Each structure stands twice: as C-alpha cells, then as structure tokens.
Coordinates of N, CA and C in Angstrom, one line a residue:
Chain U
E214 N 2.5 -19.5 4.5 CA 2.0 -18.2 4.5 C 2.8 -17.2 3.7
D215 N 2.1 -16.4 2.9 CA 2.8 -15.5 2.0 C 3.5 -14.4 2.8
Q216 N 4.8 -14.1 2.4 CA 5.6 -13.2 3.2 C 6.5 -12.4 2.4
V217 N 6.8 -11.2 2.8 CA 7.7 -10.3 2.1 C 8.7 -9.7 3.1
T218 N 10.0 -9.9 2.8 CA 11.1 -9.3 3.7 C 12.0 -8.4 2.9
Q219 N 12.1 -7.2 3.4 CA 12.9 -6.2 2.7 C 14.2 -5.9 3.5
S220 N 15.3 -5.7 2.7 CA 16.6 -5.3 3.4 C 17.3 -4.4 2.5
P221 N 18.2 -3.5 3.1 CA 18.2 -3.3 4.5 C 17.0 -2.5 5.0
E222 N 16.9 -2.3 6.3 CA 15.8 -1.5 6.8 C 16.0 0.0 6.5
A223 N 17.3 0.4 6.5 CA 17.6 1.8 6.2 C 18.9 1.8 5.4
L224 N 19.0 2.8 4.5 CA 20.2 2.9 3.7 C 20.5 4.3 3.5
R225 N 21.8 4.7 3.8 CA 22.2 6.1 3.6 C 23.2 6.1 2.5
L226 N 23.0 6.9 1.5 CA 23.9 7.0 0.4 C 24.3 8.5 0.1
Q227 N 25.5 8.7 -0.4 CA 25.9 10.0 -0.9 C 25.3 10.2 -2.3
E228 N 25.0 11.4 -2.6 CA 24.5 11.7 -4.0 C 25.4 11.1 -5.0
G229 N 24.9 10.3 -6.0 CA 25.7 9.7 -7.0 C 26.2 8.3 -6.7
E230 N 26.0 7.9 -5.5 CA 26.4 6.5 -5.0 C 25.4 5.5 -5.3
S231 N 25.6 4.7 -6.3 CA 24.6 3.7 -6.7 C 24.5 2.6 -5.7
S232 N 23.3 1.9 -5.6 CA 23.1 0.8 -4.7 C 21.8 0.1 -5.1
S233 N 21.6 -1.0 -4.3 CA 20.4 -1.8 -4.6 C 19.6 -2.1 -3.3
L234 N 18.3 -2.2 -3.4 CA 17.4 -2.6 -2.3 C 16.9 -4.0 -2.6
N235 N 16.8 -4.8 -1.6 CA 16.4 -6.2 -1.8 C 15.0 -6.5 -1.3
C236 N 14.2 -7.3 -2.0 CA 12.9 -7.8 -1.5 C 12.9 -9.3 -1.7
S237 N 12.8 -10.0 -0.7 CA 12.7 -11.5 -0.7 C 11.2 -11.9 -0.4
Y238 N 10.7 -12.8 -1.2 CA 9.3 -13.1 -1.0 C 9.1 -14.6 -1.0
T239 N 8.0 -15.0 -0.3 CA 7.5 -16.4 -0.3 C 6.1 -16.3 -0.6
V240 N 5.6 -16.9 -1.7 CA 4.2 -16.8 -2.1 C 3.9 -18.0 -2.9
S241 N 2.7 -18.5 -2.7 CA 2.2 -19.7 -3.4 C 1.6 -19.2 -4.7
G242 N 2.4 -19.1 -5.7 CA 1.9 -18.6 -7.0 C 1.9 -17.1 -7.2
L243 N 3.0 -16.6 -7.6 CA 3.2 -15.1 -7.7 C 2.3 -14.6 -8.8
R244 N 1.4 -13.6 -8.5 CA 0.6 -13.0 -9.5 C 1.0 -11.5 -9.7
G245 N 2.1 -11.2 -9.2 CA 2.7 -9.8 -9.4 C 3.5 -9.4 -8.2
L246 N 4.6 -8.7 -8.5 CA 5.4 -8.1 -7.5 C 5.5 -6.6 -7.8
F247 N 5.3 -5.8 -6.7 CA 5.1 -4.4 -6.9 C 6.1 -3.6 -6.1
W248 N 6.5 -2.5 -6.6 CA 7.4 -1.5 -5.9 C 6.6 -0.2 -5.8
Y249 N 6.6 0.3 -4.6 CA 6.0 1.6 -4.3 C 7.1 2.5 -3.6
R250 N 6.9 3.8 -3.8 CA 7.7 4.8 -3.1 C 6.7 5.5 -2.1
Q251 N 7.1 5.7 -0.9 CA 6.3 6.4 0.1 C 7.1 7.5 0.8
D252 N 6.6 8.8 0.6 CA 7.2 9.9 1.3 C 6.5 10.1 2.7
P253 N 7.2 10.7 3.6 CA 6.6 10.8 5.0 C 5.2 11.4 5.0
G254 N 4.3 10.8 5.7 CA 2.9 11.4 5.8 C 2.0 11.3 4.6
K255 N 2.5 10.5 3.6 CA 1.7 10.4 2.3 C 1.5 8.9 2.0
G256 N 0.5 8.7 1.1 CA 0.3 7.3 0.6 C 1.3 6.8 -0.3
P257 N 1.4 5.5 -0.4 CA 2.4 4.9 -1.4 C 2.1 5.3 -2.8
E258 N 3.2 5.6 -3.6 CA 3.1 5.9 -5.0 C 3.6 4.8 -5.8
F259 N 2.8 4.3 -6.7 CA 3.1 3.2 -7.6 C 4.3 3.4 -8.4
L260 N 5.3 2.5 -8.5 CA 6.4 2.6 -9.3 C 6.4 1.5 -10.5
F261 N 6.4 0.2 -10.1 CA 6.6 -0.9 -11.0 C 5.7 -2.1 -10.7
T262 N 5.4 -2.9 -11.7 CA 4.9 -4.2 -11.5 C 5.7 -5.2 -12.3
L263 N 6.1 -6.3 -11.7 CA 6.9 -7.4 -12.3 C 6.1 -8.6 -12.2
Y264 N 6.1 -9.5 -13.2 CA 5.2 -10.7 -13.2 C 6.0 -12.0 -13.2
S265 N 7.2 -12.0 -13.9 CA 7.9 -13.2 -14.1 C 9.4 -13.1 -14.0
A266 N 10.0 -14.1 -13.6 CA 11.5 -14.1 -13.4 C 12.2 -13.7 -14.6
G267 N 13.1 -12.8 -14.5 CA 13.9 -12.3 -15.6 C 13.3 -11.0 -16.1
E268 N 12.2 -10.6 -15.7 CA 11.6 -9.3 -16.1 C 12.3 -8.1 -15.5
E269 N 12.4 -7.0 -16.2 CA 13.0 -5.8 -15.7 C 12.2 -4.6 -16.1
K270 N 12.1 -3.6 -15.3 CA 11.4 -2.4 -15.6 C 12.3 -1.2 -15.2
E271 N 12.3 -0.1 -15.9 CA 13.1 1.0 -15.6 C 12.3 2.3 -15.6
K272 N 12.7 3.2 -14.7 CA 12.0 4.5 -14.6 C 13.0 5.5 -14.1
E273 N 13.5 6.4 -14.9 CA 14.5 7.4 -14.5 C 15.7 6.7 -13.9
R274 N 16.0 6.9 -12.7 CA 17.2 6.3 -12.0 C 16.9 5.0 -11.4
L275 N 15.7 4.5 -11.5 CA 15.3 3.3 -10.8 C 15.2 2.1 -11.9
K276 N 15.6 0.9 -11.4 CA 15.5 -0.3 -12.3 C 15.1 -1.4 -11.3
A277 N 14.0 -2.1 -11.6 CA 13.5 -3.2 -10.8 C 13.7 -4.5 -11.6
T278 N 14.2 -5.5 -10.9 CA 14.4 -6.8 -11.5 C 13.8 -7.9 -10.6
L279 N 13.5 -9.1 -11.2 CA 12.8 -10.1 -10.5 C 13.4 -11.5 -10.8
T280 N 13.6 -12.2 -9.7 CA 14.0 -13.6 -9.8 C 12.9 -14.5 -9.2
K281 N 13.1 -15.8 -9.1 CA 12.0 -16.6 -8.5 C 11.8 -16.4 -7.0
K282 N 12.8 -15.8 -6.4 CA 12.7 -15.7 -4.9 C 12.9 -14.3 -4.4
E283 N 13.3 -13.4 -5.3 CA 13.6 -12.0 -4.8 C 13.5 -11.0 -5.9
S284 N 13.4 -9.8 -5.5 CA 13.4 -8.6 -6.5 C 14.4 -7.6 -6.0
F285 N 15.0 -6.9 -6.9 CA 16.0 -5.9 -6.5 C 15.5 -4.6 -7.1
L286 N 15.7 -3.5 -6.4 CA 15.4 -2.1 -6.9 C 16.8 -1.5 -6.9
H287 N 17.3 -1.3 -8.2 CA 18.6 -0.7 -8.3 C 18.4 0.8 -8.5
I288 N 19.2 1.6 -7.8 CA 19.2 3.1 -7.9 C 20.5 3.5 -8.4
T289 N 20.5 4.1 -9.5 CA 21.7 4.6 -10.2 C 21.9 6.1 -10.0
A290 N 23.1 6.5 -9.5 CA 23.4 7.9 -9.3 C 22.3 8.6 -8.6
P291 N 21.9 8.2 -7.4 CA 20.7 8.8 -6.7 C 20.9 10.3 -6.4
K292 N 19.8 11.0 -6.3 CA 19.8 12.4 -5.9 C 19.0 12.5 -4.6
P293 N 19.2 13.6 -3.9 CA 18.5 13.8 -2.6 C 17.0 13.6 -2.8
E294 N 16.4 14.0 -3.9 CA 14.9 13.8 -4.1 C 14.5 12.4 -4.2
D295 N 15.4 11.4 -4.3 CA 15.1 10.0 -4.2 C 14.9 9.5 -2.8
S296 N 15.2 10.3 -1.8 CA 15.0 9.9 -0.4 C 13.5 9.7 -0.1
A297 N 13.3 8.5 0.4 CA 11.9 8.0 0.6 C 12.0 6.6 1.2
T298 N 10.8 6.1 1.6 CA 10.8 4.7 1.9 C 10.2 3.9 0.7
Y299 N 10.9 2.9 0.3 CA 10.6 2.1 -0.8 C 9.9 0.8 -0.3
L300 N 8.7 0.5 -0.7 CA 7.9 -0.6 -0.3 C 7.8 -1.7 -1.4
C301 N 8.0 -2.9 -1.0 CA 7.8 -4.0 -2.0 C 6.5 -4.8 -1.5
A302 N 5.7 -5.2 -2.5 CA 4.5 -6.0 -2.2 C 4.3 -7.1 -3.2
V303 N 3.6 -8.1 -2.8 CA 3.3 -9.2 -3.7 C 1.8 -9.5 -3.7
R304 N 1.3 -10.0 -4.8 CA -0.1 -10.5 -4.9 C 0.0 -11.9 -5.3
G305 N -0.7 -12.7 -4.6 CA -0.7 -14.1 -4.8 C -1.6 -14.8 -3.8
G306 N -1.7 -16.0 -3.8 CA -1.3 -17.0 -4.7 C -2.6 -17.6 -5.2
Y307 N -2.4 -18.7 -5.8 CA -3.5 -19.4 -6.4 C -4.4 -20.0 -5.3
G308 N -5.7 -19.6 -5.5 CA -6.7 -20.1 -4.5 C -6.7 -19.2 -3.3
G309 N -5.9 -18.2 -3.2 CA -5.8 -17.4 -2.1 C -6.6 -16.1 -2.3
S310 N -6.1 -15.0 -1.7 CA -6.7 -13.7 -1.8 C -6.7 -13.2 -3.2
Q311 N -7.9 -12.7 -3.6 CA -7.9 -12.1 -4.9 C -7.6 -10.6 -4.9
G312 N -7.6 -10.0 -3.7 CA -7.6 -8.6 -3.7 C -6.3 -8.0 -3.1
N313 N -5.9 -8.5 -2.0 CA -5.0 -7.7 -1.2 C -3.5 -7.9 -1.6
L314 N -2.7 -6.8 -1.3 CA -1.3 -6.9 -1.5 C -0.7 -7.2 -0.1
I315 N 0.4 -7.9 -0.2 CA 1.2 -8.2 1.1 C 2.4 -7.4 1.0
F316 N 2.6 -6.5 1.9 CA 3.7 -5.6 1.9 C 4.8 -6.0 2.8
G317 N 6.1 -5.6 2.5 CA 7.2 -5.7 3.4 C 7.2 -4.4 4.2
K318 N 8.2 -4.3 5.1 CA 8.2 -3.2 6.0 C 8.9 -2.0 5.4
G319 N 9.5 -2.2 4.2 CA 10.1 -1.1 3.5 C 11.6 -0.9 3.8
T320 N 12.2 -0.2 2.9 CA 13.6 0.3 3.1 C 13.6 1.8 3.1
K321 N 14.1 2.4 4.1 CA 14.1 3.9 4.2 C 15.4 4.4 3.6
L322 N 15.4 5.1 2.5 CA 16.5 5.5 1.8 C 16.8 7.0 2.0
S323 N 18.0 7.3 2.4 CA 18.4 8.7 2.6 C 19.5 9.0 1.7
V324 N 19.4 10.1 0.8 CA 20.5 10.4 -0.1 C 21.0 11.8 0.3
K325 N 22.2 11.9 0.7 CA 22.8 13.2 1.2 C 23.5 13.8 0.0
P326 N 23.4 15.2 -0.1 CA 24.1 15.9 -1.2 C 25.6 16.0 -0.9
Chain T
D1073 N -7.8 17.3 -9.9 CA -7.0 16.2 -9.4 C -7.8 14.9 -9.6
T1074 N -7.3 13.9 -10.3 CA -8.0 12.7 -10.6 C -7.5 11.5 -9.8
G1075 N -6.7 11.7 -8.8 CA -6.3 10.7 -7.9 C -7.3 10.3 -6.9
V1076 N -6.9 9.3 -6.0 CA -7.7 8.9 -4.9 C -7.7 9.9 -3.8
S1077 N -8.8 10.3 -3.3 CA -8.9 11.3 -2.3 C -9.5 10.7 -1.0
Q1078 N -9.0 11.2 0.1 CA -9.5 10.7 1.4 C -9.7 11.9 2.4
N1079 N -10.8 11.7 3.1 CA -11.1 12.8 4.1 C -11.7 12.1 5.4
P1080 N -11.3 12.7 6.5 CA -10.4 13.8 6.7 C -8.9 13.3 6.5
R1081 N -8.0 14.2 6.5 CA -6.6 13.8 6.4 C -6.1 13.5 7.8
H1082 N -6.6 14.1 8.8 CA -6.2 13.9 10.2 C -7.5 13.8 11.1
K1083 N -7.4 12.9 12.0 CA -8.6 12.8 13.0 C -8.0 12.5 14.3
I1084 N -8.3 13.3 15.3 CA -8.0 13.0 16.7 C -9.2 12.8 17.5
T1085 N -9.3 11.7 18.2 CA -10.5 11.4 18.9 C -10.2 10.8 20.3
K1086 N -11.2 10.7 21.1 CA -10.9 10.1 22.5 C -11.4 8.7 22.4
R1087 N -10.7 7.9 23.2 CA -11.0 6.5 23.3 C -12.5 6.3 23.6
G1088 N -13.1 5.4 22.8 CA -14.5 5.1 23.0 C -15.4 5.8 22.0
Q1089 N -14.9 6.8 21.3 CA -15.7 7.5 20.3 C -15.7 6.7 19.0
N1090 N -16.7 7.0 18.2 CA -16.8 6.5 16.9 C -16.2 7.4 15.9
V1091 N -15.6 6.9 14.8 CA -15.1 7.8 13.8 C -15.4 7.2 12.4
T1092 N -15.5 8.0 11.4 CA -15.8 7.6 10.1 C -14.9 8.3 9.1
F1093 N -14.3 7.5 8.2 CA -13.5 8.1 7.1 C -14.1 7.8 5.8
R1094 N -13.8 8.7 4.8 CA -14.3 8.6 3.5 C -13.2 8.5 2.5
C1095 N -13.5 7.7 1.4 CA -12.5 7.5 0.3 C -13.3 7.7 -1.0
D1096 N -12.7 8.5 -1.9 CA -13.2 8.6 -3.2 C -12.2 8.1 -4.2
P1097 N -12.5 7.0 -4.9 CA -11.5 6.4 -5.7 C -11.3 7.1 -7.0
I1098 N -10.4 6.7 -7.8 CA -10.3 7.2 -9.2 C -11.5 6.8 -10.0
S1099 N -12.1 7.7 -10.7 CA -13.3 7.4 -11.4 C -13.1 6.3 -12.4
E1100 N -14.1 5.4 -12.5 CA -14.0 4.2 -13.3 C -13.2 3.1 -12.7
H1101 N -12.6 3.3 -11.6 CA -11.9 2.2 -10.9 C -13.0 1.5 -10.1
N1102 N -13.3 0.2 -10.4 CA -14.4 -0.4 -9.7 C -14.0 -1.2 -8.5
R1103 N -12.7 -1.4 -8.3 CA -12.2 -2.0 -7.0 C -11.7 -0.9 -6.1
L1104 N -12.0 -1.1 -4.8 CA -11.6 -0.2 -3.8 C -11.1 -1.0 -2.6
Y1105 N -9.9 -0.6 -2.0 CA -9.3 -1.3 -0.9 C -9.1 -0.4 0.2
W1106 N -9.1 -1.0 1.4 CA -8.7 -0.3 2.7 C -7.5 -1.0 3.3
Y1107 N -6.5 -0.2 3.7 CA -5.4 -0.8 4.4 C -5.1 0.1 5.6
R1108 N -4.4 -0.5 6.6 CA -3.9 0.2 7.8 C -2.4 0.1 7.8
Q1109 N -1.8 1.3 8.2 CA -0.4 1.3 8.3 C 0.1 1.9 9.6
T1110 N 0.9 1.2 10.4 CA 1.4 1.8 11.6 C 2.9 2.1 11.4
L1111 N 3.4 2.9 12.3 CA 4.8 3.5 12.1 C 5.8 2.3 11.9
G1112 N 6.6 2.5 10.9 CA 7.7 1.5 10.6 C 7.2 0.2 10.0
Q1113 N 5.9 0.1 9.6 CA 5.4 -1.1 9.0 C 4.9 -0.8 7.6
G1114 N 4.8 -1.8 6.8 CA 4.1 -1.7 5.5 C 2.6 -1.7 5.7
P1115 N 1.8 -1.3 4.7 CA 0.4 -1.3 4.8 C -0.1 -2.7 5.0
E1116 N -1.2 -2.9 5.8 CA -1.8 -4.2 6.1 C -3.2 -4.1 5.5
F1117 N -3.6 -5.1 4.8 CA -4.9 -5.2 4.1 C -6.0 -5.3 5.1
L1118 N -7.1 -4.6 4.9 CA -8.3 -4.7 5.8 C -9.5 -5.3 5.0
T1119 N -9.8 -4.7 3.9 CA -11.0 -5.2 3.1 C -10.9 -4.6 1.7
Y1120 N -11.7 -5.2 0.8 CA -11.9 -4.6 -0.5 C -13.2 -4.8 -1.1
F1121 N -13.6 -3.9 -2.0 CA -14.9 -4.0 -2.7 C -14.7 -4.1 -4.2
Q1122 N -15.6 -4.8 -4.8 CA -15.7 -4.7 -6.3 C -17.1 -4.1 -6.5
N1123 N -17.1 -2.9 -7.1 CA -18.4 -2.2 -7.2 C -18.9 -2.0 -5.7
E1124 N -20.2 -2.4 -5.5 CA -20.7 -2.2 -4.1 C -20.5 -3.5 -3.3
A1125 N -20.0 -4.6 -3.8 CA -19.9 -5.8 -3.1 C -18.6 -5.9 -2.3
Q1126 N -18.7 -6.2 -1.0 CA -17.5 -6.4 -0.2 C -17.1 -7.8 -0.4
L1127 N -15.9 -8.0 -1.1 CA -15.5 -9.4 -1.4 C -14.6 -10.1 -0.5
E1128 N -13.9 -9.3 0.3 CA -12.9 -9.9 1.2 C -12.7 -9.1 2.4
K1129 N -12.6 -9.7 3.6 CA -12.2 -9.0 4.8 C -11.1 -9.7 5.5
S1130 N -10.1 -8.9 6.0 CA -9.0 -9.5 6.8 C -9.4 -9.8 8.2
R1131 N -8.7 -10.7 8.8 CA -8.9 -11.0 10.2 C -8.6 -9.8 11.1
L1132 N -7.9 -8.8 10.5 CA -7.6 -7.5 11.2 C -8.9 -6.7 11.4
L1133 N -9.9 -7.0 10.6 CA -11.1 -6.2 10.6 C -12.0 -6.7 11.7
S1134 N -11.9 -6.2 12.9 CA -12.7 -6.7 14.0 C -14.1 -6.2 13.9
D1135 N -15.0 -6.7 14.8 CA -16.4 -6.4 14.8 C -16.6 -4.9 14.9
R1136 N -15.6 -4.1 15.5 CA -15.8 -2.7 15.6 C -15.6 -1.9 14.3
F1137 N -15.1 -2.6 13.3 CA -14.8 -2.0 12.0 C -15.9 -2.3 11.0
S1138 N -16.4 -1.4 10.3 CA -17.3 -1.7 9.2 C -17.1 -0.8 8.0
A1139 N -17.1 -1.3 6.9 CA -16.9 -0.6 5.6 C -18.1 -0.7 4.7
E1140 N -18.4 0.3 4.0 CA -19.5 0.3 3.0 C -19.1 1.0 1.7
R1141 N -19.7 0.6 0.7 CA -19.6 1.3 -0.6 C -20.9 1.2 -1.3
P1142 N -21.9 1.9 -0.8 CA -23.3 1.7 -1.2 C -23.6 1.9 -2.7
K1143 N -23.0 2.7 -3.4 CA -23.3 2.9 -4.8 C -22.2 2.6 -5.7
G1144 N -21.2 1.9 -5.1 CA -20.1 1.5 -6.0 C -19.1 2.6 -6.3
S1145 N -19.3 3.8 -5.6 CA -18.4 4.9 -5.9 C -17.5 5.1 -4.7
F1146 N -17.9 6.1 -3.8 CA -17.1 6.3 -2.7 C -17.3 5.2 -1.6
S1147 N -16.4 5.2 -0.6 CA -16.5 4.2 0.4 C -16.3 4.9 1.8
T1148 N -16.9 4.3 2.8 CA -16.7 4.8 4.2 C -16.2 3.7 5.0
L1149 N -15.3 4.0 6.0 CA -14.8 3.1 7.0 C -15.1 3.6 8.3
E1150 N -15.9 2.9 9.1 CA -16.3 3.3 10.4 C -15.6 2.5 11.5
I1151 N -15.1 3.1 12.5 CA -14.6 2.4 13.6 C -15.4 2.8 14.9
Q1152 N -16.0 1.8 15.5 CA -16.8 2.1 16.7 C -16.0 1.8 17.9
R1153 N -16.3 2.6 19.0 CA -15.6 2.4 20.3 C -14.1 2.3 20.1
T1154 N -13.5 3.4 19.6 CA -12.1 3.4 19.3 C -11.3 3.1 20.5
E1155 N -10.1 2.4 20.2 CA -9.1 2.1 21.2 C -7.8 2.7 20.8
Q1156 N -6.9 2.8 21.7 CA -5.6 3.4 21.4 C -4.9 2.6 20.4
G1157 N -5.1 1.4 20.3 CA -4.4 0.5 19.3 C -4.9 0.7 17.9
D1158 N -6.0 1.5 17.8 CA -6.5 1.8 16.5 C -5.7 3.0 15.8
S1159 N -4.9 3.6 16.6 CA -4.1 4.8 16.1 C -3.2 4.3 14.9
A1160 N -3.4 4.9 13.8 CA -2.7 4.4 12.6 C -3.0 5.3 11.4
M1161 N -2.4 5.1 10.3 CA -2.7 5.7 9.0 C -3.7 4.7 8.3
Y1162 N -4.8 5.2 7.9 CA -5.8 4.4 7.2 C -5.7 4.8 5.7
L1163 N -5.3 3.9 4.9 CA -5.1 4.1 3.4 C -6.2 3.5 2.6
C1164 N -6.5 4.2 1.6 CA -7.5 3.7 0.6 C -6.8 3.6 -0.8
A1165 N -7.1 2.6 -1.5 CA -6.5 2.4 -2.9 C -7.6 2.0 -3.8
S1166 N -7.4 2.2 -5.1 CA -8.4 1.7 -6.1 C -7.6 1.1 -7.3
S1167 N -8.3 0.3 -8.0 CA -7.7 -0.4 -9.2 C -8.8 -0.6 -10.2
F1168 N -8.4 -0.9 -11.5 CA -9.4 -1.1 -12.5 C -9.0 -2.4 -13.3
R1169 N -10.0 -2.9 -14.0 CA -9.9 -4.2 -14.7 C -8.8 -4.1 -15.8
G1170 N -8.6 -2.9 -16.3 CA -7.7 -2.8 -17.5 C -6.3 -3.2 -17.1
S1171 N -5.9 -3.2 -15.8 CA -4.6 -3.6 -15.4 C -4.7 -4.9 -14.7
S1172 N -5.7 -5.7 -15.0 CA -6.0 -6.9 -14.3 C -6.1 -6.7 -12.8
Y1173 N -6.5 -5.5 -12.4 CA -6.7 -5.1 -11.0 C -5.4 -5.1 -10.3
N1174 N -4.3 -5.3 -11.0 CA -3.0 -5.5 -10.2 C -2.4 -4.2 -9.7
E1175 N -2.6 -3.1 -10.4 CA -2.0 -1.9 -10.0 C -2.9 -1.1 -9.1
Q1176 N -2.6 -1.0 -7.8 CA -3.4 -0.3 -6.9 C -2.8 1.1 -6.7
F1177 N -3.7 2.1 -6.8 CA -3.3 3.5 -6.6 C -3.8 4.0 -5.3
F1178 N -2.9 4.5 -4.5 CA -3.3 4.9 -3.1 C -3.6 6.3 -3.0
G1179 N -4.5 6.6 -2.0 CA -4.7 8.0 -1.6 C -3.7 8.5 -0.6
P1180 N -3.9 9.7 -0.1 CA -2.9 10.3 0.9 C -3.1 9.7 2.3
G1181 N -4.2 9.0 2.6 CA -4.4 8.5 3.9 C -5.1 9.4 4.9
T1182 N -5.7 8.8 5.9 CA -6.2 9.5 7.0 C -5.5 9.0 8.3
R1183 N -4.8 10.0 8.9 CA -4.1 9.6 10.1 C -5.0 9.7 11.4
L1184 N -5.2 8.6 12.0 CA -6.1 8.6 13.2 C -5.2 8.5 14.5
T1185 N -5.5 9.4 15.4 CA -4.9 9.4 16.7 C -6.0 9.2 17.8
V1186 N -5.9 8.2 18.6 CA -6.9 7.9 19.6 C -6.2 8.2 21.0
L1187 N -6.8 9.2 21.7 CA -6.2 9.6 23.0 C -6.7 8.8 24.1

C-alpha cells in the first residue's frame, strides 16, 4: 500500500536557523512527489514537483530534494512568514490510481523572530 | 481571481440534514478532485472527474456522498443524512493536461461542522 510519512510532526526554529523536513514514501512506481504549504484554515498551496532521484528544486528559502525512498525540504535562514504546515504527497503507482495524491500528515513549522 | 473557488466557505448543519458544496476550478483545467481533511491529518482523496466523467471514487466515499460535474465545469459534492463524523474541511483541486495532470491546485476549502 502506498504510504507517506513525514517527520518531525512539529518543528520550532528561531529566525535564521536553517533546518530540514523529511518525507519518507513507499509507492509502487513513483509518478511524482509533491510539496505543498498550508496555512491555517486555507487550502494547500503548491510548491514543488519532483519526479526522479537526484532531482532538486528551489524557491526562495526552500529547496526540495529527492532520493529513491525519501524527500527533504530544506529551509535556509527561515523567516516568521515561513511558519505553516508543509505537506508531502506522492502520486503513483503503475496500474493504480490515476488521479489521487496520497498525503502525509504534514510538519507544522513555527519560526520565531 | 483565477484560482479554484469553493462555496460556501463554512457550513454548520444539524445531524441528519443534507448539505451541498460547490467548486469552480481554474478555467481550462479539465480534471477536478475532491478531498477531505480532518484536523492534524493530510487531505484524503474522495473522487475525481475528467471533464464530466467521474473516473475514480475512494472507499471513503460512502453511499451518502455524491459528486457531480454535469457540464465539465463546476462540481458539486452532496452529503445526505450528515453525521458528526462528516465534520471536516472539504477541499477541491483542479489540474490540466499541460502538467501531465500532476500539479493539483487547491481551493480554500469548505469547513463543515455537523452538530
């Protein structure tokens, strides 16, 4: 069964303190790994798509990387406005669902000034 | 605003009542998805449409739930005889072929509270 596990569940950082969020996945034939940001009471906001091991994507202070078993979201010198829940999702696998994304529970990031 | 829109944003109902939510996808996005999210969990897939055809339904979508997309544009999700366990955020997303349907863009959600 396709599965996504995110760690840690919650992360508190001081402004400027860099760190990484982890997303471990089990899927039969990865067809894409996705990172979303979700603010309280709002829908998820798309950040990145990664397709193959070794791929990296960057956006401002965020950098996403992918291996065959996990993905990392690196946050460099975070600011308070980066506080949110970060969700990881996968789409797969071969012969399985064509439509849905399988999400992890998310990592709630708090950045204190 | 060219994003996904959902109405209403909040709905409070009594157990046993029927409720209907509406989703308007990004124009020209021919795939539309419904998800449900409870507190502390990631979104869980319910169903999706390609144009007006409903192509997949999750086991989570009980007989009390029905979704339609009659003209391939907006979609409605109806829950009959609501139960307290139906309380959740209902999210709609859309995608288009140009991204191989991979990138799903979400709306703000409809928060349902069943008393």
